Structures are given as C-alpha cells and as structure tokens.
Short mmCIF file of C-alpha atoms in Angstrom, two decimals:
data_model
loop_
_atom_site.label_atom_id
_atom_site.label_comp_id
_atom_site.label_asym_id
_atom_site.label_seq_id
_atom_site.Cartn_x
_atom_site.Cartn_y
_atom_site.Cartn_z
CA UNK A 1 -0.17 -2.47 17.07
CA UNK A 2 1.06 0.28 15.18
CA UNK A 3 -2.07 2.23 13.36
CA UNK A 4 -1.79 5.40 11.38
CA UNK A 5 -4.98 7.39 11.26
CA UNK A 6 -5.61 9.45 8.27
CA UNK A 7 -8.03 12.42 8.53
CA UNK A 8 -10.30 13.53 6.34
CA UNK A 9 -11.67 10.19 5.04
CA UNK A 10 -12.98 11.93 2.12
CA UNK A 11 -12.70 15.11 0.87
CA UNK A 12 -14.35 17.14 -2.47
CA UNK A 13 -13.08 20.14 -3.33
CA UNK A 14 -13.21 22.84 -6.08
CA UNK A 15 -10.46 23.31 -8.73
CA UNK A 16 -8.32 25.81 -7.86
CA UNK A 17 -8.73 24.85 -3.92
CA UNK A 18 -5.59 24.25 -1.75
CA UNK A 19 -6.46 21.19 0.85
CA UNK A 20 -3.70 19.10 3.24
CA UNK A 21 -4.24 15.41 4.46
CA UNK A 22 -3.11 14.39 7.86
CA UNK A 23 -1.48 11.16 8.74
CA UNK A 24 -1.29 10.42 12.77
CA UNK A 25 0.08 7.54 14.93
CA UNK A 26 1.34 7.53 18.48
CA UNK A 27 3.94 5.61 17.00
CA UNK A 28 7.28 6.42 15.52
CA UNK A 29 8.01 5.19 11.89
CA UNK A 30 11.76 4.96 10.34
CA UNK A 31 10.24 6.28 7.20
CA UNK A 32 6.99 8.16 6.19
CA UNK A 33 5.53 7.42 2.46
CA UNK A 34 2.53 8.93 0.42
CA UNK A 35 1.29 6.65 -2.50
CA UNK A 36 -1.83 8.03 -4.68
CA UNK A 37 -4.43 5.04 -6.23
CA UNK A 38 -6.42 5.24 -9.11
CA UNK A 39 -9.75 3.34 -9.27
CA UNK A 40 -8.94 -0.34 -10.65
CA UNK A 41 -5.16 -0.15 -10.01
CA UNK A 42 -2.26 -0.08 -7.22
CA UNK A 43 -1.01 2.65 -5.21
CA UNK A 44 1.73 4.60 -6.98
CA UNK A 45 4.63 5.85 -4.42
CA UNK A 46 4.58 9.87 -4.61
CA UNK A 47 7.19 10.43 -1.97
CA UNK A 48 9.46 9.37 0.84
CA UNK A 49 10.22 11.10 3.61
CA UNK A 50 13.02 10.16 6.47
CA UNK A 51 14.17 12.83 8.69
CA UNK A 52 11.83 14.40 11.73
CA UNK A 53 10.79 17.89 10.15
CA UNK A 54 11.56 16.98 6.43
CA UNK A 55 9.78 18.80 3.90
CA UNK A 56 9.79 17.75 0.45
CA UNK A 57 7.92 19.34 -3.01
CA UNK A 58 6.77 18.03 -5.84
CA UNK A 59 5.43 20.41 -8.24
CA UNK A 60 2.16 21.55 -6.25
CA UNK A 61 2.41 18.71 -3.80
CA UNK A 62 4.37 19.70 -0.10
CA UNK A 63 4.89 16.44 1.76
CA UNK A 64 5.95 17.05 5.68
CA UNK A 65 7.30 14.42 8.20
CA UNK A 66 6.80 15.43 12.15
CA UNK A 67 9.63 16.13 14.17
CA UNK A 68 8.97 13.38 16.28
CA UNK A 69 8.07 11.30 13.02
CA UNK A 70 4.91 10.37 14.12
CA UNK A 71 2.84 12.36 11.84
CA UNK A 72 2.98 13.60 8.21
CA UNK A 73 1.20 15.98 5.66
CA UNK A 74 0.24 16.55 2.72
CA UNK A 75 -0.55 19.62 1.12
CA UNK A 76 -1.60 20.42 -2.51
CA UNK A 77 -1.57 24.05 -3.47
CA UNK A 78 -4.21 24.93 -6.39
CA UNK A 79 -5.81 21.48 -6.78
CA UNK A 80 -6.55 20.43 -10.26
CA UNK A 81 -8.72 17.60 -11.26
CA UNK A 82 -6.19 15.33 -12.09
CA UNK A 83 -5.23 15.23 -8.28
CA UNK A 84 -8.54 13.03 -7.79
CA UNK A 85 -7.83 9.50 -6.26
CA UNK A 86 -7.63 8.06 -2.84
CA UNK A 87 -4.25 8.83 -0.96
CA UNK A 88 -2.43 6.46 1.31
CA UNK A 89 0.11 7.18 3.61
CA UNK A 90 2.63 4.24 4.95
CA UNK A 91 5.00 4.20 7.64
CA UNK A 92 8.01 2.10 7.50
CA UNK A 93 7.86 0.27 10.95
CA UNK A 94 11.10 0.13 12.71
CA UNK A 95 13.66 -3.00 12.88
CA UNK A 96 11.42 -4.23 10.51
CA UNK A 97 10.74 -4.93 7.01
CA UNK A 98 7.28 -3.94 7.48
CA UNK A 99 4.88 -1.00 6.20
CA UNK A 100 1.81 0.28 7.97
CA UNK A 101 -0.88 1.73 6.02
CA UNK A 102 -3.14 4.41 6.63
CA UNK A 103 -6.65 4.15 6.41
CA UNK A 104 -6.43 6.44 2.92
CA UNK A 105 -7.99 10.03 2.03
CA UNK A 106 -10.12 9.81 -1.05
CA UNK A 107 -9.82 13.22 -2.63
CA UNK A 108 -12.40 14.41 -5.91
CA UNK A 109 -11.15 17.42 -7.60
CA UNK A 110 -14.49 19.13 -9.61
CA UNK A 111 -13.95 21.33 -12.21
CA UNK B 1 10.12 -4.55 -18.14
CA UNK B 2 6.55 -5.63 -17.07
CA UNK B 3 6.99 -4.92 -13.24
CA UNK B 4 4.52 -6.66 -10.86
CA UNK B 5 1.97 -8.90 -12.81
CA UNK B 6 -0.78 -10.41 -10.80
CA UNK B 7 -3.44 -12.88 -11.94
CA UNK B 8 -6.59 -13.41 -12.00
CA UNK B 9 -8.21 -9.61 -12.14
CA UNK B 10 -11.38 -11.13 -11.14
CA UNK B 11 -12.71 -14.36 -9.42
CA UNK B 12 -15.40 -15.53 -7.51
CA UNK B 13 -15.19 -18.51 -5.26
CA UNK B 14 -17.73 -20.55 -3.46
CA UNK B 15 -17.32 -21.10 0.79
CA UNK B 16 -14.69 -23.56 1.18
CA UNK B 17 -13.01 -22.94 -2.46
CA UNK B 18 -9.35 -23.16 -2.52
CA UNK B 19 -7.32 -20.88 -4.98
CA UNK B 20 -4.17 -19.70 -5.59
CA UNK B 21 -3.35 -15.89 -6.63
CA UNK B 22 -0.28 -15.19 -8.71
CA UNK B 23 2.42 -12.60 -8.14
CA UNK B 24 5.18 -12.14 -10.43
CA UNK B 25 7.89 -9.58 -10.97
CA UNK B 26 10.60 -8.85 -13.16
CA UNK B 27 13.04 -6.48 -11.45
CA UNK B 28 15.23 -8.81 -9.14
CA UNK B 29 13.70 -7.38 -6.13
CA UNK B 30 14.33 -9.20 -2.81
CA UNK B 31 11.21 -8.28 -1.06
CA UNK B 32 8.12 -9.16 -1.73
CA UNK B 33 4.57 -8.72 0.22
CA UNK B 34 0.95 -8.99 -0.16
CA UNK B 35 -1.92 -6.87 1.06
CA UNK B 36 -5.69 -7.11 1.23
CA UNK B 37 -7.93 -3.55 0.52
CA UNK B 38 -11.05 -3.38 2.17
CA UNK B 39 -13.20 -0.05 2.32
CA UNK B 40 -11.98 2.41 4.94
CA UNK B 41 -9.34 0.37 6.06
CA UNK B 42 -6.25 1.25 3.57
CA UNK B 43 -4.15 -1.52 3.21
CA UNK B 44 -3.42 -4.45 5.20
CA UNK B 45 -0.16 -6.80 5.31
CA UNK B 46 -0.97 -10.16 5.10
CA UNK B 47 2.16 -12.20 4.45
CA UNK B 48 5.96 -10.67 3.22
CA UNK B 49 8.92 -12.52 1.97
CA UNK B 50 12.20 -11.52 2.35
CA UNK B 51 13.85 -13.51 -0.33
CA UNK B 52 13.63 -17.26 -1.67
CA UNK B 53 12.81 -19.77 0.63
CA UNK B 54 11.89 -17.35 3.75
CA UNK B 55 8.39 -15.65 4.42
CA UNK B 56 6.85 -14.59 7.18
CA UNK B 57 3.11 -13.47 8.76
CA UNK B 58 1.92 -9.79 8.86
CA UNK B 59 -1.39 -8.56 10.32
CA UNK B 60 -3.85 -10.74 9.11
CA UNK B 61 -2.32 -13.99 8.12
CA UNK B 62 -4.92 -16.22 8.97
CA UNK B 63 -6.77 -18.48 6.12
CA UNK B 64 -3.59 -17.49 3.88
CA UNK B 65 -0.75 -19.97 3.08
CA UNK B 66 2.69 -18.38 0.77
CA UNK B 67 5.73 -19.97 -0.68
CA UNK B 68 8.76 -18.22 -2.22
CA UNK B 69 10.65 -20.77 -4.13
CA UNK B 70 12.05 -18.47 -6.50
CA UNK B 71 12.82 -14.60 -6.64
CA UNK B 72 10.33 -14.04 -9.01
CA UNK B 73 7.24 -15.36 -7.97
CA UNK B 74 5.13 -15.19 -4.58
CA UNK B 75 1.69 -17.02 -4.89
CA UNK B 76 -1.06 -16.58 -2.27
CA UNK B 77 -3.00 -19.35 -1.22
CA UNK B 78 -6.62 -19.48 -0.19
CA UNK B 79 -6.94 -22.50 2.10
CA UNK B 80 -10.86 -22.91 2.84
CA UNK B 81 -12.65 -19.29 1.10
CA UNK B 82 -14.41 -17.30 3.72
CA UNK B 83 -16.69 -14.45 3.15
CA UNK B 84 -14.87 -12.25 4.79
CA UNK B 85 -12.06 -12.89 2.72
CA UNK B 86 -13.93 -11.19 -0.10
CA UNK B 87 -11.48 -8.40 -0.55
CA UNK B 88 -8.92 -6.59 -3.72
CA UNK B 89 -5.82 -8.06 -3.09
CA UNK B 90 -2.40 -6.61 -3.79
CA UNK B 91 1.16 -8.01 -4.44
CA UNK B 92 4.43 -5.56 -3.99
CA UNK B 93 7.74 -5.90 -4.37
CA UNK B 94 10.85 -3.67 -3.67
CA UNK B 95 14.48 -3.56 -3.40
CA UNK B 96 16.36 -4.49 -0.30
CA UNK B 97 16.09 -1.43 2.00
CA UNK B 98 19.10 0.95 1.35
CA UNK B 99 20.89 3.40 3.68
CA UNK B 100 18.96 6.65 3.89
CA UNK B 101 15.34 5.24 4.31
CA UNK B 102 12.88 3.24 2.87
CA UNK B 103 12.76 1.81 -0.29
CA UNK B 104 9.57 2.48 -3.32
CA UNK B 105 7.06 -0.62 -3.25
CA UNK B 106 5.82 -1.48 -6.54
CA UNK B 107 2.07 -2.98 -6.80
CA UNK B 108 0.38 -4.61 -9.02
CA UNK B 109 -2.90 -4.33 -10.46
CA UNK B 110 -4.78 -6.31 -8.00
CA UNK B 111 -7.00 -9.29 -7.59
CA UNK B 112 -10.36 -8.58 -7.17
CA UNK B 113 -11.88 -11.66 -4.98
CA UNK B 114 -15.46 -12.41 -4.23
CA UNK B 115 -16.22 -15.16 -1.90
CA UNK B 116 -20.32 -16.36 -2.09
#
C-alpha cells in the first residue's frame, strides 16, 4: 500500500515568516501534485511536478520533487494570512489512474 | 461551466438507511472519482471511473456502490449507512492523462454526511 506522510501536521506562524512542508513516501510516484483546501470547499490544484529533481515556483511558493520521485516539499516565503489553509500532496500511482493523497498540513498564518 | 457539482451539501442519516450522493460535471472529463475526507487522514479514494460504463474500486470501497451510465454523472450509493461512514465526501473529475504527467483534478464542494 502506498502512503504519503506529510509534516508537520499543524503549523501556526506569524505573517512574514518562511515555512516548509514535507511530503514523504517509500514509494515511487509518476507525478506529485500539491493542493490547497479552504474550509467548506474542495481542494484546488496549485502545481504538478513530474520529473525527479524538478523545481517549480508559483509567486512566493516553491515546489520541489525529490530526485527519486518519492518525496516533495513546498516552501512558502514571507507567508501571508491568505496562505492559511489545508495543504495536501497527492502522488500519481504508476501504471494506474489513481492518486494517493497525503495526510495534510493545516497552516495558519497570523497577522 | 458549473464545473463539478454535488448534492446534497449536508445530510444526516440513521444507521441502516440508504442514500445516494449525486455528482455531475459539465467539462466532458473521462475520469471521475469519489473520495472521503476524515480528520488527519487526507483524502481516501472510494471508487473511480475511467469512462461511462467502467468503474473500479479504490482504497476504501466497502459499503459503497457506484455506476457510470453517462459521462456527466457519477452517483455514490450508501447501501446501509453506518456511523463509520460519517465523513465529508468529495467528487472529482479530470481529463484523460496526457503525455508529460498527470492532469488536474477538479473537485466539487463536498457533501457532509453524519450517520447517527
């Protein structure tokens, strides 16, 4: 069974601070996606990474896929209150149509 | 486009009752999935479909049935509700995977189900 562990589970920081969220597995994934979910809504895709070692930037967010395609990280620079939410990683299961979701990181950015 | 729609938004059932959660998408996506979300466990795949008439089981299929008679609709049936099925249910759809990686999944707003 493929599992994706996210850490930390909860994170509360002040506006302007930097943070990193990790998504780790012992399994290889064909791709890795990051989603953000607001209360009462479904997850919304932030980015997809498909190549080992790939780095993508989305404004203040930097996403990296591990060289072995087993892990990923999300780094936020100078966090803002609008970054508050639940961050989920999801790995594409090779040879299937399925995605395996991580356990989630709940981020709260305080003004 | 409405995207992915789900009804109802909230539902309370008694143990043993049955019901159907509705999901529809207007983006002509081939792939549709049902997930449940529980605290500290992310989203877990219940059932998925790769096209009309084709469905398969995910990680946690027991107690749920699905069918896909049209591209647009993918209902989830709870046969005999149990308290362990109290959760938030999300339906998602996406296009067939293209070369270079996975496609974006579009999620509905969710159905909050409580089983007493």
